[in-house]
PDB file of C-alpha atoms and ligand atoms in Angstrom:
ATOM      1  CA  MET L   2      28.598 -25.532  15.842  1.00  0.00           C
ATOM      2  CA  ALA L   3      25.586 -25.847  18.161  1.00  0.00           C
ATOM      3  CA  ILE L   4      23.357 -23.290  16.430  1.00  0.00           C
ATOM      4  CA  GLU L   5      24.022 -24.910  13.060  1.00  0.00           C
ATOM      5  CA  ASP L   6      23.172 -28.389  14.349  1.00  0.00           C
ATOM      6  CA  PHE L   7      19.935 -27.080  15.810  1.00  0.00           C
ATOM      7  CA  VAL L   8      18.969 -25.262  12.605  1.00  0.00           C
ATOM      8  CA  MET L   9      19.757 -28.288  10.439  1.00  0.00           C
ATOM      9  CA  ALA L  10      17.842 -30.677  12.657  1.00  0.00           C
ATOM     10  CA  ASN L  11      14.765 -28.434  12.730  1.00  0.00           C
ATOM     11  CA  GLU L  12      14.983 -26.793   9.327  1.00  0.00           C
ATOM     12  CA  LYS L  13      11.609 -27.984   8.009  1.00  0.00           C
ATOM     13  CA  THR L  14       9.802 -27.129  11.238  1.00  0.00           C
ATOM     14  CA  ILE L  15      11.359 -23.644  11.265  1.00  0.00           C
ATOM     15  CA  ARG L  16      10.314 -22.986   7.671  1.00  0.00           C
ATOM     16  CA  MET L  17       6.776 -24.269   8.209  1.00  0.00           C
ATOM     17  CA  GLY L  18       6.436 -22.314  11.451  1.00  0.00           C
ATOM     18  CA  PHE L  19       7.356 -19.047   9.737  1.00  0.00           C
ATOM     19  CA  PHE L  20       5.077 -19.817   6.766  1.00  0.00           C
ATOM     20  CA  PHE L  21       1.978 -20.441   8.887  1.00  0.00           C
ATOM     21  CA  GLY L  22       2.916 -17.634  11.296  1.00  0.00           C
ATOM     22  CA  MET L  23       3.148 -15.076   8.479  1.00  0.00           C
ATOM     23  CA  LEU L  24       0.010 -16.445   6.833  1.00  0.00           C
ATOM     24  CA  ALA L  25      -1.893 -15.919  10.079  1.00  0.00           C
ATOM     25  CA  VAL L  26      -0.505 -12.428  10.805  1.00  0.00           C
ATOM     26  CA  ILE L  27      -0.973 -10.999   7.293  1.00  0.00           C
ATOM     27  CA  GLY L  28      -4.270 -12.901   6.843  1.00  0.00           C
ATOM     28  CA  ILE L  29      -5.728 -11.274   9.977  1.00  0.00           C
ATOM     29  CA  TRP L  30      -4.373  -7.866   8.934  1.00  0.00           C
ATOM     30  CA  GLU L  31      -6.050  -8.269   5.500  1.00  0.00           C
ATOM     31  CA  PHE L  32      -9.305  -9.301   7.162  1.00  0.00           C
ATOM     32  CA  ILE L  33      -9.359  -6.301   9.493  1.00  0.00           C
ATOM     33  CA  ALA L  34      -8.137  -3.612   7.072  1.00  0.00           C
ATOM     34  CA  PRO L  35      -8.036  -4.731   3.423  1.00  0.00           C
ATOM     35  CA  ARG L  36      -6.323  -2.357   0.973  1.00  0.00           C
ATOM     36  CA  ARG L  37      -8.510  -3.308  -2.031  1.00  0.00           C
ATOM     37  CA  ALA L  38     -11.787  -5.183  -2.528  1.00  0.00           C
ATOM     38  CA  LEU L  39     -11.210  -8.707  -3.879  1.00  0.00           C
ATOM     39  CA  THR L  40     -12.679  -9.658  -7.270  1.00  0.00           C
ATOM     40  CA  VAL L  41     -12.708 -13.414  -6.504  1.00  0.00           C
ATOM     41  CA  SER L  42     -14.059 -14.770  -3.213  1.00  0.00           C
ATOM     42  CA  LYS L  43     -11.478 -15.250  -0.511  1.00  0.00           C
ATOM     43  CA  VAL L  44     -12.490 -18.891   0.024  1.00  0.00           C
ATOM     44  CA  VAL L  45     -11.834 -19.750  -3.635  1.00  0.00           C
ATOM     45  CA  ARG L  46      -8.584 -17.759  -3.666  1.00  0.00           C
ATOM     46  CA  TRP L  47      -7.157 -19.263  -0.510  1.00  0.00           C
ATOM     47  CA  ALA L  48      -8.239 -22.835  -1.309  1.00  0.00           C
ATOM     48  CA  ASN L  49      -6.695 -22.780  -4.794  1.00  0.00           C
ATOM     49  CA  ASN L  50      -3.605 -20.652  -4.176  1.00  0.00           C
ATOM     50  CA  LEU L  51      -2.717 -22.579  -1.038  1.00  0.00           C
ATOM     51  CA  GLY L  52      -3.652 -25.826  -2.814  1.00  0.00           C
ATOM     52  CA  LEU L  53      -0.917 -25.004  -5.342  1.00  0.00           C
ATOM     53  CA  VAL L  54       1.543 -24.210  -2.537  1.00  0.00           C
ATOM     54  CA  PHE L  55       0.957 -27.584  -0.856  1.00  0.00           C
ATOM     55  CA  PHE L  56       1.122 -29.414  -4.187  1.00  0.00           C
ATOM     56  CA  ASN L  57       4.471 -27.703  -4.929  1.00  0.00           C
ATOM     57  CA  SER L  58       5.871 -28.521  -1.486  1.00  0.00           C
ATOM     58  CA  PHE L  59       4.990 -32.172  -2.015  1.00  0.00           C
ATOM     59  CA  ILE L  60       6.574 -32.358  -5.511  1.00  0.00           C
ATOM     60  CA  LEU L  61       9.652 -30.450  -4.350  1.00  0.00           C
ATOM     61  CA  PHE L  62      10.068 -32.811  -1.425  1.00  0.00           C
ATOM     62  CA  LEU L  63       9.903 -35.800  -3.807  1.00  0.00           C
ATOM     63  CA  ILE L  64      12.519 -34.354  -6.187  1.00  0.00           C
ATOM     64  CA  PHE L  65      14.833 -32.537  -3.753  1.00  0.00           C
ATOM     65  CA  PRO L  66      14.204 -33.960  -0.267  1.00  0.00           C
ATOM     66  CA  ALA L  67      17.276 -32.208   1.184  1.00  0.00           C
ATOM     67  CA  ALA L  68      16.380 -28.855  -0.483  1.00  0.00           C
ATOM     68  CA  ALA L  69      18.736 -25.864  -0.571  1.00  0.00           C
ATOM     69  CA  VAL L  70      20.030 -26.601   2.923  1.00  0.00           C
ATOM     70  CA  GLY L  71      21.122 -30.066   1.774  1.00  0.00           C
ATOM     71  CA  MET L  72      22.973 -28.436  -1.110  1.00  0.00           C
ATOM     72  CA  ALA L  73      24.789 -26.096   1.301  1.00  0.00           C
ATOM     73  CA  VAL L  74      25.869 -29.094   3.434  1.00  0.00           C
ATOM     74  CA  PHE L  75      26.994 -30.961   0.311  1.00  0.00           C
ATOM     75  CA  ALA L  76      28.985 -27.927  -0.949  1.00  0.00           C
ATOM     76  CA  ARG L  77      30.748 -27.710   2.402  1.00  0.00           C
ATOM     77  CA  GLN L  78      31.600 -31.407   2.409  1.00  0.00           C
ATOM     78  CA  GLN L  79      33.032 -31.067  -1.109  1.00  0.00           C
ATOM     79  CA  GLY L  80      34.827 -27.806  -0.321  1.00  0.00           C
ATOM     80  CA  TRP L  81      32.875 -26.051  -3.095  1.00  0.00           C
ATOM     81  CA  GLY L  82      32.316 -22.321  -3.252  1.00  0.00           C
ATOM     82  CA  ILE L  83      34.041 -19.103  -2.228  1.00  0.00           C
ATOM     83  CA  PHE L  84      33.215 -19.211   1.494  1.00  0.00           C
ATOM     84  CA  ASN L  85      34.218 -22.859   1.834  1.00  0.00           C
ATOM     85  CA  TYR L  86      37.502 -22.122   0.071  1.00  0.00           C
ATOM     86  CA  TYR L  87      38.497 -18.908   1.826  1.00  0.00           C
ATOM     87  CA  ASP L  88      38.427 -18.671   5.580  1.00  0.00           C
ATOM     88  CA  THR L  89      35.875 -15.891   6.196  1.00  0.00           C
ATOM     89  CA  PRO L  90      34.408 -14.733   9.540  1.00  0.00           C
ATOM     90  CA  PHE L  91      31.013 -16.435  10.022  1.00  0.00           C
ATOM     91  CA  TRP L  92      28.898 -13.259  10.151  1.00  0.00           C
ATOM     92  CA  ILE L  93      30.535 -11.708   7.107  1.00  0.00           C
ATOM     93  CA  ALA L  94      29.986 -14.935   5.147  1.00  0.00           C
ATOM     94  CA  THR L  95      26.380 -15.161   6.374  1.00  0.00           C
ATOM     95  CA  ILE L  96      25.348 -11.573   5.590  1.00  0.00           C
ATOM     96  CA  THR L  97      27.169 -11.507   2.233  1.00  0.00           C
ATOM     97  CA  SER L  98      25.588 -14.839   1.243  1.00  0.00           C
ATOM     98  CA  ILE L  99      22.066 -13.637   2.079  1.00  0.00           C
ATOM     99  CA  VAL L 100      22.536 -10.413   0.074  1.00  0.00           C
ATOM    100  CA  ILE L 101      24.019 -12.264  -2.934  1.00  0.00           C
ATOM    101  CA  LEU L 102      21.276 -14.927  -2.887  1.00  0.00           C
ATOM    102  CA  ASP L 103      18.712 -12.125  -2.879  1.00  0.00           C
ATOM    103  CA  PHE L 104      20.440 -10.455  -5.835  1.00  0.00           C
ATOM    104  CA  VAL L 105      20.312 -13.745  -7.769  1.00  0.00           C
ATOM    105  CA  ILE L 106      16.558 -14.012  -7.077  1.00  0.00           C
ATOM    106  CA  TYR L 107      16.161 -10.452  -8.426  1.00  0.00           C
ATOM    107  CA  LEU L 108      18.057 -11.378 -11.614  1.00  0.00           C
ATOM    108  CA  GLN L 109      16.024 -14.560 -11.951  1.00  0.00           C
ATOM    109  CA  HIS L 110      12.813 -12.542 -11.652  1.00  0.00           C
ATOM    110  CA  VAL L 111      13.949 -10.131 -14.406  1.00  0.00           C
ATOM    111  CA  MET L 112      14.861 -13.160 -16.545  1.00  0.00           C
ATOM    112  CA  VAL L 113      11.473 -14.902 -16.199  1.00  0.00           C
ATOM    113  CA  HIS L 114       9.825 -11.699 -17.416  1.00  0.00           C
ATOM    114  CA  ALA L 115      12.267 -11.217 -20.306  1.00  0.00           C
ATOM    115  CA  VAL L 116      12.459 -14.740 -21.757  1.00  0.00           C
ATOM    116  CA  PRO L 117       9.118 -15.673 -23.372  1.00  0.00           C
ATOM    117  CA  VAL L 118       9.189 -19.389 -22.521  1.00  0.00           C
ATOM    118  CA  LEU L 119       9.989 -18.625 -18.882  1.00  0.00           C
ATOM    119  CA  TRP L 120       7.352 -15.906 -18.778  1.00  0.00           C
ATOM    120  CA  ARG L 121       4.856 -18.709 -19.515  1.00  0.00           C
ATOM    121  CA  LEU L 122       5.723 -20.240 -16.132  1.00  0.00           C
ATOM    122  CA  HIS L 123       5.789 -16.929 -14.292  1.00  0.00           C
ATOM    123  CA  ARG L 124       2.382 -15.976 -15.780  1.00  0.00           C
ATOM    124  CA  VAL L 125       0.811 -18.180 -13.091  1.00  0.00           C
ATOM    125  CA  HIS L 126       2.017 -15.774 -10.402  1.00  0.00           C
ATOM    126  CA  HIS L 127       0.776 -12.740 -12.355  1.00  0.00           C
ATOM    127  CA  ALA L 128      -2.525 -14.198 -13.594  1.00  0.00           C
ATOM    128  CA  ASP L 129      -3.911 -13.844 -10.065  1.00  0.00           C
ATOM    129  CA  LEU L 130      -6.779 -11.352 -10.438  1.00  0.00           C
ATOM    130  CA  ASP L 131      -6.211 -10.102  -6.910  1.00  0.00           C
ATOM    131  CA  PHE L 132      -3.161  -9.477  -4.789  1.00  0.00           C
ATOM    132  CA  ASP L 133      -3.030 -10.937  -1.294  1.00  0.00           C
ATOM    133  CA  VAL L 134      -0.821 -12.942   1.059  1.00  0.00           C
ATOM    134  CA  THR L 135      -1.511 -16.189  -0.848  1.00  0.00           C
ATOM    135  CA  THR L 136      -0.291 -14.617  -4.123  1.00  0.00           C
ATOM    136  CA  GLY L 137       3.117 -14.431  -2.484  1.00  0.00           C
ATOM    137  CA  ALA L 138       3.542 -18.207  -2.542  1.00  0.00           C
ATOM    138  CA  ARG L 139       1.608 -18.914  -5.760  1.00  0.00           C
ATOM    139  CA  PHE L 140       4.086 -20.087  -8.398  1.00  0.00           C
ATOM    140  CA  HIS L 141       3.884 -22.802 -11.051  1.00  0.00           C
ATOM    141  CA  THR L 142       5.549 -26.067 -10.015  1.00  0.00           C
ATOM    142  CA  LEU L 143       8.023 -25.830 -12.908  1.00  0.00           C
ATOM    143  CA  GLU L 144       9.043 -22.317 -11.838  1.00  0.00           C
ATOM    144  CA  ILE L 145       9.610 -23.560  -8.286  1.00  0.00           C
ATOM    145  CA  ILE L 146      11.854 -26.344  -9.655  1.00  0.00           C
ATOM    146  CA  LEU L 147      13.743 -23.878 -11.877  1.00  0.00           C
ATOM    147  CA  SER L 148      14.156 -21.602  -8.886  1.00  0.00           C
ATOM    148  CA  MET L 149      15.584 -24.428  -6.801  1.00  0.00           C
ATOM    149  CA  LEU L 150      18.101 -25.379  -9.519  1.00  0.00           C
ATOM    150  CA  ILE L 151      19.292 -21.754  -9.768  1.00  0.00           C
ATOM    151  CA  LYS L 152      19.621 -21.689  -5.977  1.00  0.00           C
ATOM    152  CA  PHE L 153      21.661 -24.931  -6.063  1.00  0.00           C
ATOM    153  CA  ALA L 154      24.042 -23.428  -8.647  1.00  0.00           C
ATOM    154  CA  THR L 155      24.424 -20.238  -6.607  1.00  0.00           C
ATOM    155  CA  ILE L 156      25.133 -22.235  -3.443  1.00  0.00           C
ATOM    156  CA  ALA L 157      27.729 -24.350  -5.274  1.00  0.00           C
ATOM    157  CA  VAL L 158      29.601 -21.212  -6.390  1.00  0.00           C
ATOM    158  CA  LEU L 159      29.137 -19.283  -3.140  1.00  0.00           C
ATOM    159  CA  GLY L 160      29.603 -22.015  -0.515  1.00  0.00           C
ATOM    160  CA  PRO L 161      27.428 -20.109   2.020  1.00  0.00           C
ATOM    161  CA  PRO L 162      27.169 -21.116   5.697  1.00  0.00           C
ATOM    162  CA  VAL L 163      24.264 -23.561   6.128  1.00  0.00           C
ATOM    163  CA  VAL L 164      22.596 -21.176   8.576  1.00  0.00           C
ATOM    164  CA  ALA L 165      22.691 -18.405   5.940  1.00  0.00           C
ATOM    165  CA  VAL L 166      20.686 -20.569   3.543  1.00  0.00           C
ATOM    166  CA  VAL L 167      18.033 -21.319   6.177  1.00  0.00           C
ATOM    167  CA  ILE L 168      17.810 -17.636   7.164  1.00  0.00           C
ATOM    168  CA  PHE L 169      17.537 -16.672   3.497  1.00  0.00           C
ATOM    169  CA  GLU L 170      14.766 -19.193   2.783  1.00  0.00           C
ATOM    170  CA  VAL L 171      12.766 -18.150   5.832  1.00  0.00           C
ATOM    171  CA  VAL L 172      13.254 -14.394   5.318  1.00  0.00           C
ATOM    172  CA  LEU L 173      12.474 -14.544   1.585  1.00  0.00           C
ATOM    173  CA  ASN L 174       9.310 -16.519   2.230  1.00  0.00           C
ATOM    174  CA  ALA L 175       8.215 -14.190   5.033  1.00  0.00           C
ATOM    175  CA  THR L 176       8.924 -10.953   3.126  1.00  0.00           C
ATOM    176  CA  SER L 177       7.236 -12.322   0.007  1.00  0.00           C
ATOM    177  CA  MET L 178       4.075 -12.989   2.024  1.00  0.00           C
ATOM    178  CA  PHE L 179       4.327  -9.566   3.665  1.00  0.00           C
ATOM    179  CA  ASN L 180       4.789  -7.622   0.432  1.00  0.00           C
ATOM    180  CA  HIS L 181       1.933  -9.419  -1.327  1.00  0.00           C
ATOM    181  CA  GLY L 182      -0.392  -8.507   1.531  1.00  0.00           C
ATOM    182  CA  ASN L 183      -3.651  -6.780   0.653  1.00  0.00           C
ATOM    183  CA  VAL L 184      -2.720  -4.268   3.325  1.00  0.00           C
ATOM    184  CA  ARG L 185      -1.495  -0.736   3.662  1.00  0.00           C
ATOM    185  CA  LEU L 186       1.262   0.794   5.735  1.00  0.00           C
ATOM    186  CA  PRO L 187       0.774   4.450   6.658  1.00  0.00           C
ATOM    187  CA  LYS L 188       2.345   6.491   3.843  1.00  0.00           C
ATOM    188  CA  ASN L 189       5.222   7.929   5.880  1.00  0.00           C
ATOM    189  CA  VAL L 190       6.012   4.484   7.361  1.00  0.00           C
ATOM    190  CA  ASP L 191       5.969   2.928   3.869  1.00  0.00           C
ATOM    191  CA  ARG L 192       8.438   5.604   2.691  1.00  0.00           C
ATOM    192  CA  ILE L 193      10.965   4.513   5.322  1.00  0.00           C
ATOM    193  CA  VAL L 194      10.318   0.754   5.284  1.00  0.00           C
ATOM    194  CA  ARG L 195      10.706   0.502   1.494  1.00  0.00           C
ATOM    195  CA  TRP L 196      14.353   1.478   1.845  1.00  0.00           C
ATOM    196  CA  ILE L 197      14.935  -1.695   3.880  1.00  0.00           C
ATOM    197  CA  VAL L 198      12.437  -4.220   2.564  1.00  0.00           C
ATOM    198  CA  VAL L 199       9.969  -4.309  -0.347  1.00  0.00           C
ATOM    199  CA  THR L 200       6.550  -3.123   0.903  1.00  0.00           C
ATOM    200  CA  PRO L 201       3.083  -4.201  -0.337  1.00  0.00           C
ATOM    201  CA  ASP L 202       2.570  -0.828  -2.093  1.00  0.00           C
ATOM    202  CA  MET L 203       5.920  -1.234  -3.844  1.00  0.00           C
ATOM    203  CA  HIS L 204       5.346  -4.792  -5.061  1.00  0.00           C
ATOM    204  CA  ARG L 205       1.690  -4.215  -6.017  1.00  0.00           C
ATOM    205  CA  VAL L 206       2.961  -1.989  -8.855  1.00  0.00           C
ATOM    206  CA  HIS L 207       4.646  -5.112 -10.287  1.00  0.00           C
ATOM    207  CA  HIS L 208       1.269  -6.902 -10.482  1.00  0.00           C
ATOM    208  CA  SER L 209      -0.322  -4.137 -12.574  1.00  0.00           C
ATOM    209  CA  ILE L 210      -1.960  -5.034 -15.895  1.00  0.00           C
ATOM    210  CA  GLU L 211       0.078  -2.183 -17.449  1.00  0.00           C
ATOM    211  CA  ASP L 212       3.222  -3.474 -19.161  1.00  0.00           C
ATOM    212  CA  ASP L 213       5.617  -0.775 -18.034  1.00  0.00           C
ATOM    213  CA  GLU L 214       4.430  -1.164 -14.442  1.00  0.00           C
ATOM    214  CA  THR L 215       4.666  -4.959 -14.397  1.00  0.00           C
ATOM    215  CA  ASN L 216       8.210  -4.648 -15.727  1.00  0.00           C
ATOM    216  CA  SER L 217       9.311  -2.746 -12.643  1.00  0.00           C
ATOM    217  CA  ASN L 218       9.881  -3.494  -8.934  1.00  0.00           C
ATOM    218  CA  PHE L 219      11.248  -7.026  -9.416  1.00  0.00           C
ATOM    219  CA  GLY L 220      12.668  -7.271  -5.876  1.00  0.00           C
ATOM    220  CA  PHE L 221      11.025  -9.717  -3.465  1.00  0.00           C
ATOM    221  CA  ASN L 222      13.009  -8.895  -0.379  1.00  0.00           C
ATOM    222  CA  LEU L 223      15.697  -6.191  -0.587  1.00  0.00           C
ATOM    223  CA  PRO L 224      14.469  -3.116  -2.493  1.00  0.00           C
ATOM    224  CA  TRP L 225      17.941  -1.874  -3.459  1.00  0.00           C
ATOM    225  CA  TRP L 226      18.343  -3.828  -6.716  1.00  0.00           C
ATOM    226  CA  ASP L 227      15.437  -2.053  -8.383  1.00  0.00           C
ATOM    227  CA  ARG L 228      16.806   1.349  -7.411  1.00  0.00           C
ATOM    228  CA  LEU L 229      20.324   0.356  -8.446  1.00  0.00           C
ATOM    229  CA  PHE L 230      19.402  -1.125 -11.821  1.00  0.00           C
ATOM    230  CA  GLY L 231      16.755   1.371 -12.886  1.00  0.00           C
ATOM    231  CA  THR L 232      13.670  -0.817 -12.490  1.00  0.00           C
ATOM    232  CA  TYR L 233      12.182   1.074  -9.566  1.00  0.00           C
ATOM    233  CA  ARG L 234       8.731   2.638  -9.867  1.00  0.00           C
ATOM    234  CA  ASP L 235       7.256   4.526  -6.964  1.00  0.00           C
ATOM    235  CA  GLN L 236       3.464   4.154  -7.451  1.00  0.00           C
ATOM    236  CA  PRO L 237       0.951   2.844 -10.022  1.00  0.00           C
ATOM    237  CA  ARG L 238      -0.427   5.576 -12.320  1.00  0.00           C
ATOM    238  CA  ALA L 239      -4.061   4.696 -11.556  1.00  0.00           C
ATOM    239  CA  GLY L 240      -3.505   4.542  -7.789  1.00  0.00           C
ATOM    240  CA  HIS L 241      -3.604   1.422  -5.613  1.00  0.00           C
ATOM    241  CA  GLU L 242      -7.402   1.178  -5.346  1.00  0.00           C
ATOM    242  CA  ALA L 243      -8.178   1.805  -9.033  1.00  0.00           C
ATOM    243  CA  MET L 244      -5.321  -0.085 -10.721  1.00  0.00           C
ATOM    244  CA  THR L 245      -6.126  -3.413 -12.422  1.00  0.00           C
ATOM    245  CA  ILE L 246      -4.209  -6.462 -11.188  1.00  0.00           C
ATOM    246  CA  GLY L 247      -3.236  -9.343 -13.467  1.00  0.00           C
ATOM    247  CA  ILE L 248      -2.474 -10.031 -17.132  1.00  0.00           C
ATOM    248  CA  ARG L 249      -4.482  -8.561 -19.974  1.00  0.00           C
ATOM    249  CA  THR L 250      -4.722 -11.883 -21.848  1.00  0.00           C
ATOM    250  CA  PHE L 251      -5.751 -13.940 -18.793  1.00  0.00           C
ATOM    251  CA  ARG L 252      -8.984 -12.783 -17.176  1.00  0.00           C
ATOM    252  CA  ASP L 253     -10.951 -16.068 -17.035  1.00  0.00           C
ATOM    253  CA  THR L 254     -11.282 -17.372 -13.464  1.00  0.00           C
ATOM    254  CA  LYS L 255     -11.048 -20.929 -14.845  1.00  0.00           C
ATOM    255  CA  TYR L 256      -7.319 -20.221 -15.399  1.00  0.00           C
ATOM    256  CA  CYS L 257      -6.708 -17.378 -12.985  1.00  0.00           C
ATOM    257  CA  ALA L 258      -8.382 -18.707  -9.843  1.00  0.00           C
ATOM    258  CA  TRP L 259      -8.770 -22.499 -10.095  1.00  0.00           C
ATOM    259  CA  LEU L 260      -5.858 -24.856  -9.525  1.00  0.00           C
ATOM    260  CA  PRO L 261      -6.154 -27.093 -12.659  1.00  0.00           C
ATOM    261  CA  GLY L 262      -6.324 -23.980 -14.861  1.00  0.00           C
ATOM    262  CA  MET L 263      -3.303 -22.430 -13.126  1.00  0.00           C
ATOM    263  CA  LEU L 264      -1.246 -25.551 -13.771  1.00  0.00           C
ATOM    264  CA  ALA L 265      -2.287 -25.381 -17.459  1.00  0.00           C
ATOM    265  CA  ILE L 266      -1.392 -21.696 -17.978  1.00  0.00           C
ATOM    266  CA  PRO L 267       2.218 -22.268 -19.209  1.00  0.00           C
ATOM    267  CA  PHE L 268       0.961 -24.513 -21.990  1.00  0.00           C
ATOM    268  CA  ILE L 269      -1.660 -22.146 -23.416  1.00  0.00           C
ATOM    269  CA  GLY L 270      -0.892 -20.517 -26.789  1.00  0.00           C
ATOM    270  CA  LYS L 271       1.973 -21.221 -29.171  1.00  0.00           C
ATOM    271  CA  VAL L 272       5.507 -20.622 -27.905  1.00  0.00           C
ATOM    272  CA  THR L 273       6.078 -18.674 -31.103  1.00  0.00           C
ATOM    273  CA  ASP L 274       3.057 -16.456 -30.514  1.00  0.00           C
ATOM    274  CA  TYR L 275       4.997 -13.239 -30.527  1.00  0.00           C
ATOM    275  CA  ALA L 276       1.968 -11.073 -29.833  1.00  0.00           C
ATOM    276  CA  ILE L 277       1.121 -12.778 -26.539  1.00  0.00           C
ATOM    277  CA  ASN L 278       4.693 -12.595 -25.314  1.00  0.00           C
ATOM    278  CA  ARG L 279       5.364  -9.129 -26.638  1.00  0.00           C
ATOM    279  CA  ARG L 280       2.257  -7.700 -25.047  1.00  0.00           C
ATOM    280  CA  GLN L 281       3.809  -8.333 -21.680  1.00  0.00           C
ATOM    281  CA  TRP L 282       7.342  -7.238 -22.415  1.00  0.00           C
ATOM    282  CA  SER L 283       7.166  -4.054 -24.434  1.00  0.00           C
ATOM    283  CA  GLY L 284       3.491  -3.349 -24.931  1.00  0.00           C
ATOM    284  CA  ALA L 285       3.862   0.332 -24.010  1.00  0.00           C
ATOM    285  CA  ASP L 286       3.929   1.224 -27.709  1.00  0.00           C
ATOM    286  CA  GLU L 287       0.619  -0.528 -28.335  1.00  0.00           C
ATOM    287  CA  LYS L 288      -1.474   1.853 -26.326  1.00  0.00           C
TER     288      LYS L 288
HETATM  289 ZN1  LIG G  26       6.949 -11.013 -11.793  1.00  0.00          ZN
HETATM  290 ZN1  LIG G  27       4.505 -10.946  -6.913  1.00  0.00          ZN
END
């Protein structure tokens, strides 16, 4: 199939193009009309958050040079997965695969909040003291690897079209950068858009320091899972300007804003330290 050959041959260029394109668009939007004042300088934030992104891309390339697309090709060659086994029209297989992959990412996100040892990895994303386009790609290297392994397993079971995997990767990356933007959509536009895709105001609630707020709005792309599974929260109690972003136990910029500290975050504190883990999962009763 011509389109598939083109996508496979240019997969890395397509992904990088969308990444830098979104970074530029949302970055300019944030510069012109920021939603909140930053607590850490933009230069430090961008240098360190993007430093982590480039470091992760390099490590990921070393471990999984063919990435998720390579796994989709391999699954097809082996005849693995539902859509490689049953003859399904291309567009049905593509759309269904994208929706299911997004659902798996939602479940994974709930899991990394619920399981204390995995929360240690995901803390790096939440320890950001501000919320902007670079937060959207800021994840610990080990979480990125875990994420890739879960994606591999999903692809092996699903057998999605190769194009579906590329579309999913590009769309997820783009929407994640959009909904971490330090920007605002007009209220009535936000109301409509958040039925189709997670908006910045919807995902910002998830970055609240408040435990019940951070344990809501887990979706990165499609907003339906949160509404369907009872984890949807409309707005932060304190309002978007006044709410505090981050984790109560991590406020030091050495860990929250600088790359070496970020990489160290999962290893801070005992794994058995119930208080640290509990504070994030069910701390509502502590107030
Ligand atoms: Zn989270
Ligand atoms: Zn986030």
